[in-house]
XYZ file of C-alpha atoms in Angstrom:
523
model
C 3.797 3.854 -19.522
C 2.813 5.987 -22.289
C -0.886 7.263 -23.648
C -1.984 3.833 -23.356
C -2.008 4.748 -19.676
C -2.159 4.311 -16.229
C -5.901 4.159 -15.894
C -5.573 0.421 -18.040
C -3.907 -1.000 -15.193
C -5.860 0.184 -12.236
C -10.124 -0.645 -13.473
C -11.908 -2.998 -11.729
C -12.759 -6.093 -13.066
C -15.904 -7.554 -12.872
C -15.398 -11.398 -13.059
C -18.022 -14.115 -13.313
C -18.407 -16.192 -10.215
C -15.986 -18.731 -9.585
C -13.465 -20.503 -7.333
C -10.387 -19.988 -8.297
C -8.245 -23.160 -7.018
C -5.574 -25.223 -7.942
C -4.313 -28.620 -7.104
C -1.953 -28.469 -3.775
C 1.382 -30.910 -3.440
C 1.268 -32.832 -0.587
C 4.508 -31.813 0.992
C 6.038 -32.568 4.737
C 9.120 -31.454 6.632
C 10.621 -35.018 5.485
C 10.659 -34.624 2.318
C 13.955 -34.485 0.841
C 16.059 -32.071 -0.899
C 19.214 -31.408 -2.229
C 20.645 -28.001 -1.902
C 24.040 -26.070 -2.591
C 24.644 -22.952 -2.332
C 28.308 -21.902 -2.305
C 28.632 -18.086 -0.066
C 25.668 -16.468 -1.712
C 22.337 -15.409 -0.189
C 19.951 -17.188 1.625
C 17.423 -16.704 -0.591
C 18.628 -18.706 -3.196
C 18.352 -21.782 -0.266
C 14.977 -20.731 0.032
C 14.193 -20.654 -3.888
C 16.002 -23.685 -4.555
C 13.802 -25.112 -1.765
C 10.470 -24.024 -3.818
C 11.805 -25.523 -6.997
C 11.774 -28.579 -5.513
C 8.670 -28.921 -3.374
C 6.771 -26.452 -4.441
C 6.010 -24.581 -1.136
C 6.193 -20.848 -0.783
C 7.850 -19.248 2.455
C 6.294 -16.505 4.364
C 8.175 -14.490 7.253
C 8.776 -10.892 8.760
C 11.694 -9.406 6.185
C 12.670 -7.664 10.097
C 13.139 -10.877 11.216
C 15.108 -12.749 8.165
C 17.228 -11.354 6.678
C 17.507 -13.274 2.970
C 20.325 -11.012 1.772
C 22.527 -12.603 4.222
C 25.585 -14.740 2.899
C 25.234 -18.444 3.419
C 27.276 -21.824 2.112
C 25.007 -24.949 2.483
C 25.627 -28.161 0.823
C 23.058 -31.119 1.748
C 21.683 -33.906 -0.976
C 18.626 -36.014 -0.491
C 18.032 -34.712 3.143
C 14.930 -33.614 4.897
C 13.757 -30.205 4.347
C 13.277 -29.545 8.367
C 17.250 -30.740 8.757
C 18.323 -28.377 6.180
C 16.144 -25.266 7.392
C 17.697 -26.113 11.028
C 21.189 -26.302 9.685
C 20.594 -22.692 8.083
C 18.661 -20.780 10.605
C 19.022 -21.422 14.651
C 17.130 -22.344 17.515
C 15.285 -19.014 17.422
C 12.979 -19.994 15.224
C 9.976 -22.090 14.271
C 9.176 -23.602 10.880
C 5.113 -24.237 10.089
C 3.629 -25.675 7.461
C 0.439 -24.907 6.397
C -0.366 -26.716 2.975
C 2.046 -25.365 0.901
C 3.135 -22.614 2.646
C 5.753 -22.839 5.061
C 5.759 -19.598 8.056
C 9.082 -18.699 9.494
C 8.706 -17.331 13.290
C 10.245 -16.247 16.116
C 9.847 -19.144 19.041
C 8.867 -16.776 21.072
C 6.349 -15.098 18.658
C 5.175 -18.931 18.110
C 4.378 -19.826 21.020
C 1.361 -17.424 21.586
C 0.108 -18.252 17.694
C 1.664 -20.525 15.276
C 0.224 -18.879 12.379
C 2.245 -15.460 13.155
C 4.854 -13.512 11.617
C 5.265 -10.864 13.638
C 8.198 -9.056 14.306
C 9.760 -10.260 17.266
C 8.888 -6.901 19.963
C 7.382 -3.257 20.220
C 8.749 -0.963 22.427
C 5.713 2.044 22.224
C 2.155 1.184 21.103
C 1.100 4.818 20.267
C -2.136 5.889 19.257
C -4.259 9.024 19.055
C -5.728 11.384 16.083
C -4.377 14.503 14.410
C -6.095 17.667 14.396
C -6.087 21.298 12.637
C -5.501 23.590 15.619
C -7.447 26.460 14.444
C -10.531 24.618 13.270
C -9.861 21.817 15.591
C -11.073 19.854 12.621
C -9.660 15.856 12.351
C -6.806 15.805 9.405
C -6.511 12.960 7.024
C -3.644 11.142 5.503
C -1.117 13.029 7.987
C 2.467 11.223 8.206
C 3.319 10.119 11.502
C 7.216 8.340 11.574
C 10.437 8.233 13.648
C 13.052 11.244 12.356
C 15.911 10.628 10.376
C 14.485 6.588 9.688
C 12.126 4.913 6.932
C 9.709 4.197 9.775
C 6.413 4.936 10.257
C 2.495 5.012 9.544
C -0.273 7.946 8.323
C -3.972 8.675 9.877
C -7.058 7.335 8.377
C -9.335 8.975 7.138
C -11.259 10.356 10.187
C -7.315 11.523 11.421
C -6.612 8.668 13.466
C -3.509 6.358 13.961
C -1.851 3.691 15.163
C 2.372 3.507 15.490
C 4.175 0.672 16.694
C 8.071 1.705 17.851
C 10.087 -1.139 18.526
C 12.718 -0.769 20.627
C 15.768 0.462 18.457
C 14.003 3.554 17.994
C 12.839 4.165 21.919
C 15.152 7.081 22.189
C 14.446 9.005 18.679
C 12.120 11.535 17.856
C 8.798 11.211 16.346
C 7.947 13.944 13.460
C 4.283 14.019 12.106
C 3.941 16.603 9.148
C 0.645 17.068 6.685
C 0.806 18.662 3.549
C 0.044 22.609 4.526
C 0.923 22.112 7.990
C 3.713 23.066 10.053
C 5.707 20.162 11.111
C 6.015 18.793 14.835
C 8.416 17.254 16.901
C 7.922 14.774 20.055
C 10.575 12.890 21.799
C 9.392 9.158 22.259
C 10.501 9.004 25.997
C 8.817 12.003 26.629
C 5.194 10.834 25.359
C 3.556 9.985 28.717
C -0.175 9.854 27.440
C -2.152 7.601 24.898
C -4.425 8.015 23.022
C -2.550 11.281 21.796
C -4.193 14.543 20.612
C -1.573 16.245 18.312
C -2.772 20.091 16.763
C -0.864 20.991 13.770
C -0.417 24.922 12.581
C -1.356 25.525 8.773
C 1.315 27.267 7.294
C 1.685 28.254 3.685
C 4.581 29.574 1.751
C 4.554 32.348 -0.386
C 7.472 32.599 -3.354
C 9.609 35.653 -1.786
C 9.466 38.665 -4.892
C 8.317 36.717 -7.362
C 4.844 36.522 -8.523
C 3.785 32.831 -8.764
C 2.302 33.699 -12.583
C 5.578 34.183 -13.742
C 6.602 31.020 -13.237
C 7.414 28.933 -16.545
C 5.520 25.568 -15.276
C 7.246 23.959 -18.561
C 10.389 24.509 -17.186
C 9.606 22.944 -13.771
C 8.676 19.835 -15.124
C 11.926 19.909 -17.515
C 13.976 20.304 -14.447
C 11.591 17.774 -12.402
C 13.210 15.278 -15.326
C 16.415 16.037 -15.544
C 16.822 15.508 -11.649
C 15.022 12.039 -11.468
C 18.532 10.193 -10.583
C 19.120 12.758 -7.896
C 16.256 12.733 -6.314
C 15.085 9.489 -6.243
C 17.134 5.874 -5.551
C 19.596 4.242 -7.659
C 19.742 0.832 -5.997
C 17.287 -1.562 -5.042
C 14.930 -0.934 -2.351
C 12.716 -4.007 -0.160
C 10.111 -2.062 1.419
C 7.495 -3.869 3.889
C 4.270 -2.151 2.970
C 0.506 -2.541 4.247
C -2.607 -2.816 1.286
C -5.887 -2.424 2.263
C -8.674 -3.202 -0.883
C -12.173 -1.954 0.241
C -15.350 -2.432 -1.477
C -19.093 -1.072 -1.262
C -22.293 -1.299 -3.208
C -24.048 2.343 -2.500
C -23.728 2.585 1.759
C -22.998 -1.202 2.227
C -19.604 -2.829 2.660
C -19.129 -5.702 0.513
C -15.481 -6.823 1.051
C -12.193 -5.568 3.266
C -9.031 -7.662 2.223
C -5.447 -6.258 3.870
C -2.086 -7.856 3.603
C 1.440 -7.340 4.965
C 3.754 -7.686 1.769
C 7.061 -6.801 0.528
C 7.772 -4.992 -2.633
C 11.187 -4.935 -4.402
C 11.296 -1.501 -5.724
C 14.044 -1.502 -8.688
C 16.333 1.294 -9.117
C 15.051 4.516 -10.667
C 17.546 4.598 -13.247
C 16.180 1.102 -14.969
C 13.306 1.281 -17.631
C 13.622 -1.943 -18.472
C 12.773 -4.171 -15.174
C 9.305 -3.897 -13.227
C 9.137 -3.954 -9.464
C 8.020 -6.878 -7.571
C 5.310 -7.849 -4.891
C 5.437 -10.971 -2.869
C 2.742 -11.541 -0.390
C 3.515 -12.398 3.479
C -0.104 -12.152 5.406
C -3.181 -11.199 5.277
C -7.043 -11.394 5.816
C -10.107 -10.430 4.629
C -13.586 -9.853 5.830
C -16.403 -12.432 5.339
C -19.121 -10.314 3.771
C -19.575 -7.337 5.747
C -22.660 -6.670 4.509
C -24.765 -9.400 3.437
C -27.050 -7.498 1.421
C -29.060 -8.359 -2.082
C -25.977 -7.802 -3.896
C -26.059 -9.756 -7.357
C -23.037 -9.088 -9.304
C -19.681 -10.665 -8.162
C -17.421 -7.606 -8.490
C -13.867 -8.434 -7.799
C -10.295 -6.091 -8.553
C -7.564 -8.072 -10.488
C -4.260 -7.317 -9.564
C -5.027 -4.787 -6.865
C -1.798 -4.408 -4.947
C 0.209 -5.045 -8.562
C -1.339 -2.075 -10.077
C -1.448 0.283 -7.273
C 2.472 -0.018 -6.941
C 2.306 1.217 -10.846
C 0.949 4.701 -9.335
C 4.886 5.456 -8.908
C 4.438 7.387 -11.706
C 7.982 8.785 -11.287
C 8.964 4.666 -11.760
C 6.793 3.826 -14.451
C 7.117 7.952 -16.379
C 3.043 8.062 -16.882
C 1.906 10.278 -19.901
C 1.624 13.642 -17.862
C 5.339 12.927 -16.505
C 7.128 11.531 -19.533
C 8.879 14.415 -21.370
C 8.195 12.914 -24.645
C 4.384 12.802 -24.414
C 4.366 16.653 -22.445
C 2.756 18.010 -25.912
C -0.592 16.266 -25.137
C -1.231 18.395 -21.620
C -1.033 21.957 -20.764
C 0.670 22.640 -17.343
C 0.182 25.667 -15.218
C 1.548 26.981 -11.634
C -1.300 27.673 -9.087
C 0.812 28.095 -5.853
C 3.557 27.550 -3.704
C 2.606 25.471 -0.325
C 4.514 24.136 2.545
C 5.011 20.449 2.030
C 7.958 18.342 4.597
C 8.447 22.107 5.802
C 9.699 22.853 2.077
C 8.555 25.405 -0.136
C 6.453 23.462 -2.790
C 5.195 23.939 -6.495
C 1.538 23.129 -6.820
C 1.456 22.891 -10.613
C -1.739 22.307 -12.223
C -2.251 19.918 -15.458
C -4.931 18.692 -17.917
C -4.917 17.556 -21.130
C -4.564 20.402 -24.001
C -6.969 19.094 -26.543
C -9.806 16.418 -27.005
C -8.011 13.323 -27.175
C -9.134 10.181 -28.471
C -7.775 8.565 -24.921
C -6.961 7.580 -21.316
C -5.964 11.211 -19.921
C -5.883 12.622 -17.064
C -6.186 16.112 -14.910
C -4.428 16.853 -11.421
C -1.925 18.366 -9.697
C 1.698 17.823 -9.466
C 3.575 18.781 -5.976
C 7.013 19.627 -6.645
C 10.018 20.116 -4.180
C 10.933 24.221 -5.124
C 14.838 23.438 -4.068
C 15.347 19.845 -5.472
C 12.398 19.573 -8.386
C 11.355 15.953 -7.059
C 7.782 15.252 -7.363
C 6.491 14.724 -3.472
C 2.683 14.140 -4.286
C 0.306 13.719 -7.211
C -3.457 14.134 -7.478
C -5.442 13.470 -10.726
C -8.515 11.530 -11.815
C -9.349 10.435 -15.170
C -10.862 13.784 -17.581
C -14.070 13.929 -18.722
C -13.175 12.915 -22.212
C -10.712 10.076 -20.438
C -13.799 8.723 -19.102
C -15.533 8.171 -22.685
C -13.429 6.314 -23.707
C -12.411 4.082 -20.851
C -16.424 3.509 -20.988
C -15.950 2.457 -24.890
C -12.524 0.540 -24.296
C -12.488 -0.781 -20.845
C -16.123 -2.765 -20.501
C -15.647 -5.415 -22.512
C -18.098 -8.031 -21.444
C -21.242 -7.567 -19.517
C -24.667 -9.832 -19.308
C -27.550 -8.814 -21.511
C -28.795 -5.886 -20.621
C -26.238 -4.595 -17.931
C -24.867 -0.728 -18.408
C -21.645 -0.369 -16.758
C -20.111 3.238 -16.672
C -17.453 4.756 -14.958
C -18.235 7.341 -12.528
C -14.763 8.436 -10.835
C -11.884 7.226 -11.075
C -9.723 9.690 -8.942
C -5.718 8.382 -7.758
C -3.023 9.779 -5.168
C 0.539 8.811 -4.649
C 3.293 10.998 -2.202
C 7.056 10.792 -1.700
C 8.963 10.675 1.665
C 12.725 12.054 1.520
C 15.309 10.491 3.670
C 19.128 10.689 3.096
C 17.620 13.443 0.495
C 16.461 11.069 -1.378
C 12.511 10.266 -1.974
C 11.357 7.145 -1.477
C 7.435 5.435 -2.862
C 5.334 6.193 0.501
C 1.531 5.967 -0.097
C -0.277 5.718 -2.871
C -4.625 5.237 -2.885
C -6.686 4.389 -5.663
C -10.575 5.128 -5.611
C -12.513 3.948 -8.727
C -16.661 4.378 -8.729
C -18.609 2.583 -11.440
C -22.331 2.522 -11.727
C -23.968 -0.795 -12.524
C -27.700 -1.144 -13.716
C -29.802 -3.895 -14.982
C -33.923 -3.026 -15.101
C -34.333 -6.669 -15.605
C -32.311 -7.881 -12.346
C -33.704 -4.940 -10.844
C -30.136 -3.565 -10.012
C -28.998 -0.051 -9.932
C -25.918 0.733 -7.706
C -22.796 2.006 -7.417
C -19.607 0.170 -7.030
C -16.832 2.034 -4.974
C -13.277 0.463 -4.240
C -11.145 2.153 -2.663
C -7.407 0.603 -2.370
C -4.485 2.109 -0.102
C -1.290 1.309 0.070
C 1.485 2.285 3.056
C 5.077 1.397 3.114
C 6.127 1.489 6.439
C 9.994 0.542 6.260
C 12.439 0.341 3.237
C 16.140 -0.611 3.269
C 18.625 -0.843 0.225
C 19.120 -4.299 -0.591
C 20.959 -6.872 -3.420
C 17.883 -8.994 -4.556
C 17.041 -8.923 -7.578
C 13.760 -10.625 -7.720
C 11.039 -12.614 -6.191
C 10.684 -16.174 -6.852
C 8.350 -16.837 -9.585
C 5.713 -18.450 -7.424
C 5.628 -15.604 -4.871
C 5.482 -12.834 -6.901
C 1.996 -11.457 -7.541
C 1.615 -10.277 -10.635
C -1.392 -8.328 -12.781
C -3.689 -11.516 -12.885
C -3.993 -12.671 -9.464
C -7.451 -11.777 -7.965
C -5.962 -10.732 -4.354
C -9.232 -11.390 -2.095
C -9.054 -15.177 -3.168
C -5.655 -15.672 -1.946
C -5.839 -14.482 1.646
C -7.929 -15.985 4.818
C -10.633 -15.091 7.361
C -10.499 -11.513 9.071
C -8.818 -11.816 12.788
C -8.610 -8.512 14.701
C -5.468 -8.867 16.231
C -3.806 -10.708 13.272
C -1.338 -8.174 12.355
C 0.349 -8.515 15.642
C 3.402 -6.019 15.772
C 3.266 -4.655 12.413
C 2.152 -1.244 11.079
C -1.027 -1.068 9.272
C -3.628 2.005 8.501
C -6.190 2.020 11.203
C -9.800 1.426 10.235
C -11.963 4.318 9.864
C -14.809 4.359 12.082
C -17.768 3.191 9.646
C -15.112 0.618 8.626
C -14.845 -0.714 12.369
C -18.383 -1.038 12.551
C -18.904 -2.904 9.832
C -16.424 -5.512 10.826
C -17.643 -5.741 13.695
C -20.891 -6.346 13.053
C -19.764 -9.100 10.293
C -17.945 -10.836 12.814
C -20.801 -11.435 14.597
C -23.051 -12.320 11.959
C -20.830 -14.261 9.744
C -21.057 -14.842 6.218
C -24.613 -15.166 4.285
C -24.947 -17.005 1.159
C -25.726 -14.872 -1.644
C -27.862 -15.228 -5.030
C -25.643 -16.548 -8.183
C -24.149 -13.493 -8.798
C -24.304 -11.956 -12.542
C -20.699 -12.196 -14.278
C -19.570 -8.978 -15.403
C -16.282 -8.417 -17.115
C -13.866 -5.324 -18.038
C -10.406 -5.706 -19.569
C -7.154 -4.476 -17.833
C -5.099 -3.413 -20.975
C -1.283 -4.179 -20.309
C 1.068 -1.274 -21.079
């Protein structure tokens, strides 16, 4: 992505109100199909399957395994004789509309709407705190050493970890940037909820003054090393989104889904990654307050995955563009234990564009980016206020407040792998006719809590979400003990409340909301 930006694919978009819907195929387990596939990998059973009937499959990628090599030859036979001939007696096929779950049995049995995986061996939970200030820390990384596993606190430092049982006998390693790291052997950990103090630490550069650093040549280096720091084959990664929205102090909306992401190899410029939905919910409104404008994000979990920036070589990364920011070295931190650049950037002149200020977090030994900070600059947000509002009721302002963005790195096998990434986007909304003057704050994370190399090469088409689907229309009701046995970021506090108290109340018919409308620019 080039000047053009980032910032293009990550607005909200305001949307008139609507239903978005589309006519669904009546489809059974009897309907027939005709399948071959000659020692390749089951999910080209499982595409040829959606070709034909137009269903989409959801299951726990820990639980099937669609790389795995398969030879299947069946015409004109029922769909449920075919799945059984494929998978065993382990599992349980439901069909809800057009969407047909893969389970466990044993997972089915207690709800037939689950994909879970199949058991946990530790259910750990507890907070994270700065042992000198004792103060609650944010956004720390909690995981199992030497594996792609794991889960970070929420915002008031809590967390949640589920350890299934091939892991019972590892270590669990919880680091924060600017903390020491800590080590805790899982069949050691004899009380839950857990309080775990971490030591600030920072890390001064030995005999060499931090000025003297050319920050130019850091990021050179920081490009030169991209295929060495950062995968060359394909990655599936099972990752948890979480889209939050408010109007001033009042929840609107909470939508969260379990989905994978096929992250393609660093070394190609040419294909995007992928995102294919598996569950989710979403809140009925939280807060059924006066609020008249339907305000909805298109393409949420699509466009946060573009805050790889190292994937998709954003203006303030890109080599070619480095002539339109200055860059500057502020100080060397501890970050994974490892002496860390913190280099400072903003954009070197008054540009008619989408640019951006921040800070850049790079590995001193290996030059791989780790973590980025930046919001949109001042002059960035004049002009997504000219560009980016394109349609709006009469007499509606709509400006841009914030727009800040994060996205980190985890290194395993030393190599760095996409690990969080959070979008928070303000925009201010006024009307003195409708009597309207708020503020409109989403805030969007996204976790990957388990990665492994694999040989797919892309979703099918009808599963992959893509930049136009509006992602709280395509998920269900909110359940509190829907996700089961996967990993998710636990609710803040506030957040709790909220649903809470929505689940009691239920959902309140609102006024016809006003239909505002910004554009999401492709790059």
């Amino acid at each position: 992505m080039k000047p053009k930006n980032l910032i293009t694919n990550l607005l909200l978009l305001f949307l008139p109100f609507s239903i978005y819907a589309q006519e669904q195929q009546v489809i059974n387990l009897q309907a027939k199909v005709s399948v071959q596939v000659e020692h390749g990998p089951l999910l080209d059973l499982l595409n040829q399957i959606s070709s034909q009937t137009g269903i989409y499959f959801s299951y726990d990628p820990m639980l099937v395994n669609t790389d795995k090599l398969i030879s299947i030859h069946q015409q004109n036979q029922p769909l449920e004789a075919v799945l059984k001939a494929v998978f065993n007696q382990k599992y349980h096929f439901n069909l809800l509309k057009n969407q047909l779950i893969i389970t466990s049995r044993k997972a089915s049995a207690t709800s037939q709407i689950s994909t879970q995986p199949p058991s946990i061996r530790y259910n750990l939970s507890g907070s994270l705190q700065d042992s000198q200030s004792r103060e609650l820390i944010p956004y720390g990384s909690i995981s199992v050493l030497g594996h792609p596993f794991g889960t970070i606190s929420n915002v008031d430092g809590e967390f949640n970890l589920k350890i299934p049982p091939e892991y019972e006998s590892d270590t669990l390693v919880i680091s924060c940037m600017g903390y020491a790291r800590r080590y805790l052997l899982l069949d050691t950990l004899q009380h839950n909820p857990l309080n775990i103090r971490l030591d600030p630490v920072e890390i001064k550069l030995r005999e060499v003054k931090v000025t003297a650093v050319d920050a130019l040549q850091i990021m050179d280096k920081l490009d030169e090393n991209i295929a060495q720091n950062y995968p060359t084959n394909n990655q599936l990664m099972t990752s948890f989104y979480r889209e939050v929205l408010k109007q001033d102090n009042d929840y609107i909306n909470v939508s969260e889904a379990i989905m994978d992401i096929l992250k393609i190899d660093y070394t190609n410029r040419f294909r995007e990654d992928q995102i294919r939905f598996l569950k989710g919910r979403k809140s009925p409104e939280v807060e059924p307050s006066f609020h008249l404008v339907d305000f909805k994000m298109q393409g949420g979990p699509y466009y946060i995955n573009k805050l790889d920036v190292i994937k998709t070589m954003d203006s303030f990364i890109d080599k070619e563009f480095r002539n339109y920011y200055s860059y500057a070295v502020e100080q060397v931190i501890s970050y994974e234990n490892r002496p860390t650049y913190v280099v400072l950037f903003k954009p070197n002149a008054k540009i008619d564009n989408l640019t951006y200020e921040g800070k850049l977090y790079v590995d001193q030994e290996t030059f791989a980016l780790v973590h980025a900070e930046f919001s949109l600059s001042r002059d960035g947000k004049k002009s997504a206020r000219r560009s980016l509002i394109k349609k709006k009721p009469h007499g509606f302002r709509v400006r841009p407040i914030d727009l800040d963005y994060s996205v980190s790195y985890k290194q395993h096998h030393n190599k760095w792998y996409f690990s969080t990434a959070q979008a928070s986007v303000k925009f201010h909304v006024k009307s003195r006719h409708d009597k309207i003057n708020s503020v409109f704050h989403s805030v969007s994370d996204l976790l990957v809590t388990d990665h492994r190399a694999t040989n797919l090469r892309r979703f099918k088409r009808q599963e992959n979400f893509n930049s136009s689907d509006i992602f709280s229309e395509i998920i269900s009701d909110y359940d509190e003990d829907f996700w089961g046995n996967y990993n998710v970021i636990k609710p803040s506090e506030d957040l709790r409340k909220a649903l809470k108290k929505a689940s009691q109340t239920g959902s309140v018919p609102q006024p016809h909301p006003q239909p505002l409308t910004t554009q999401n620019n492709q790059p």
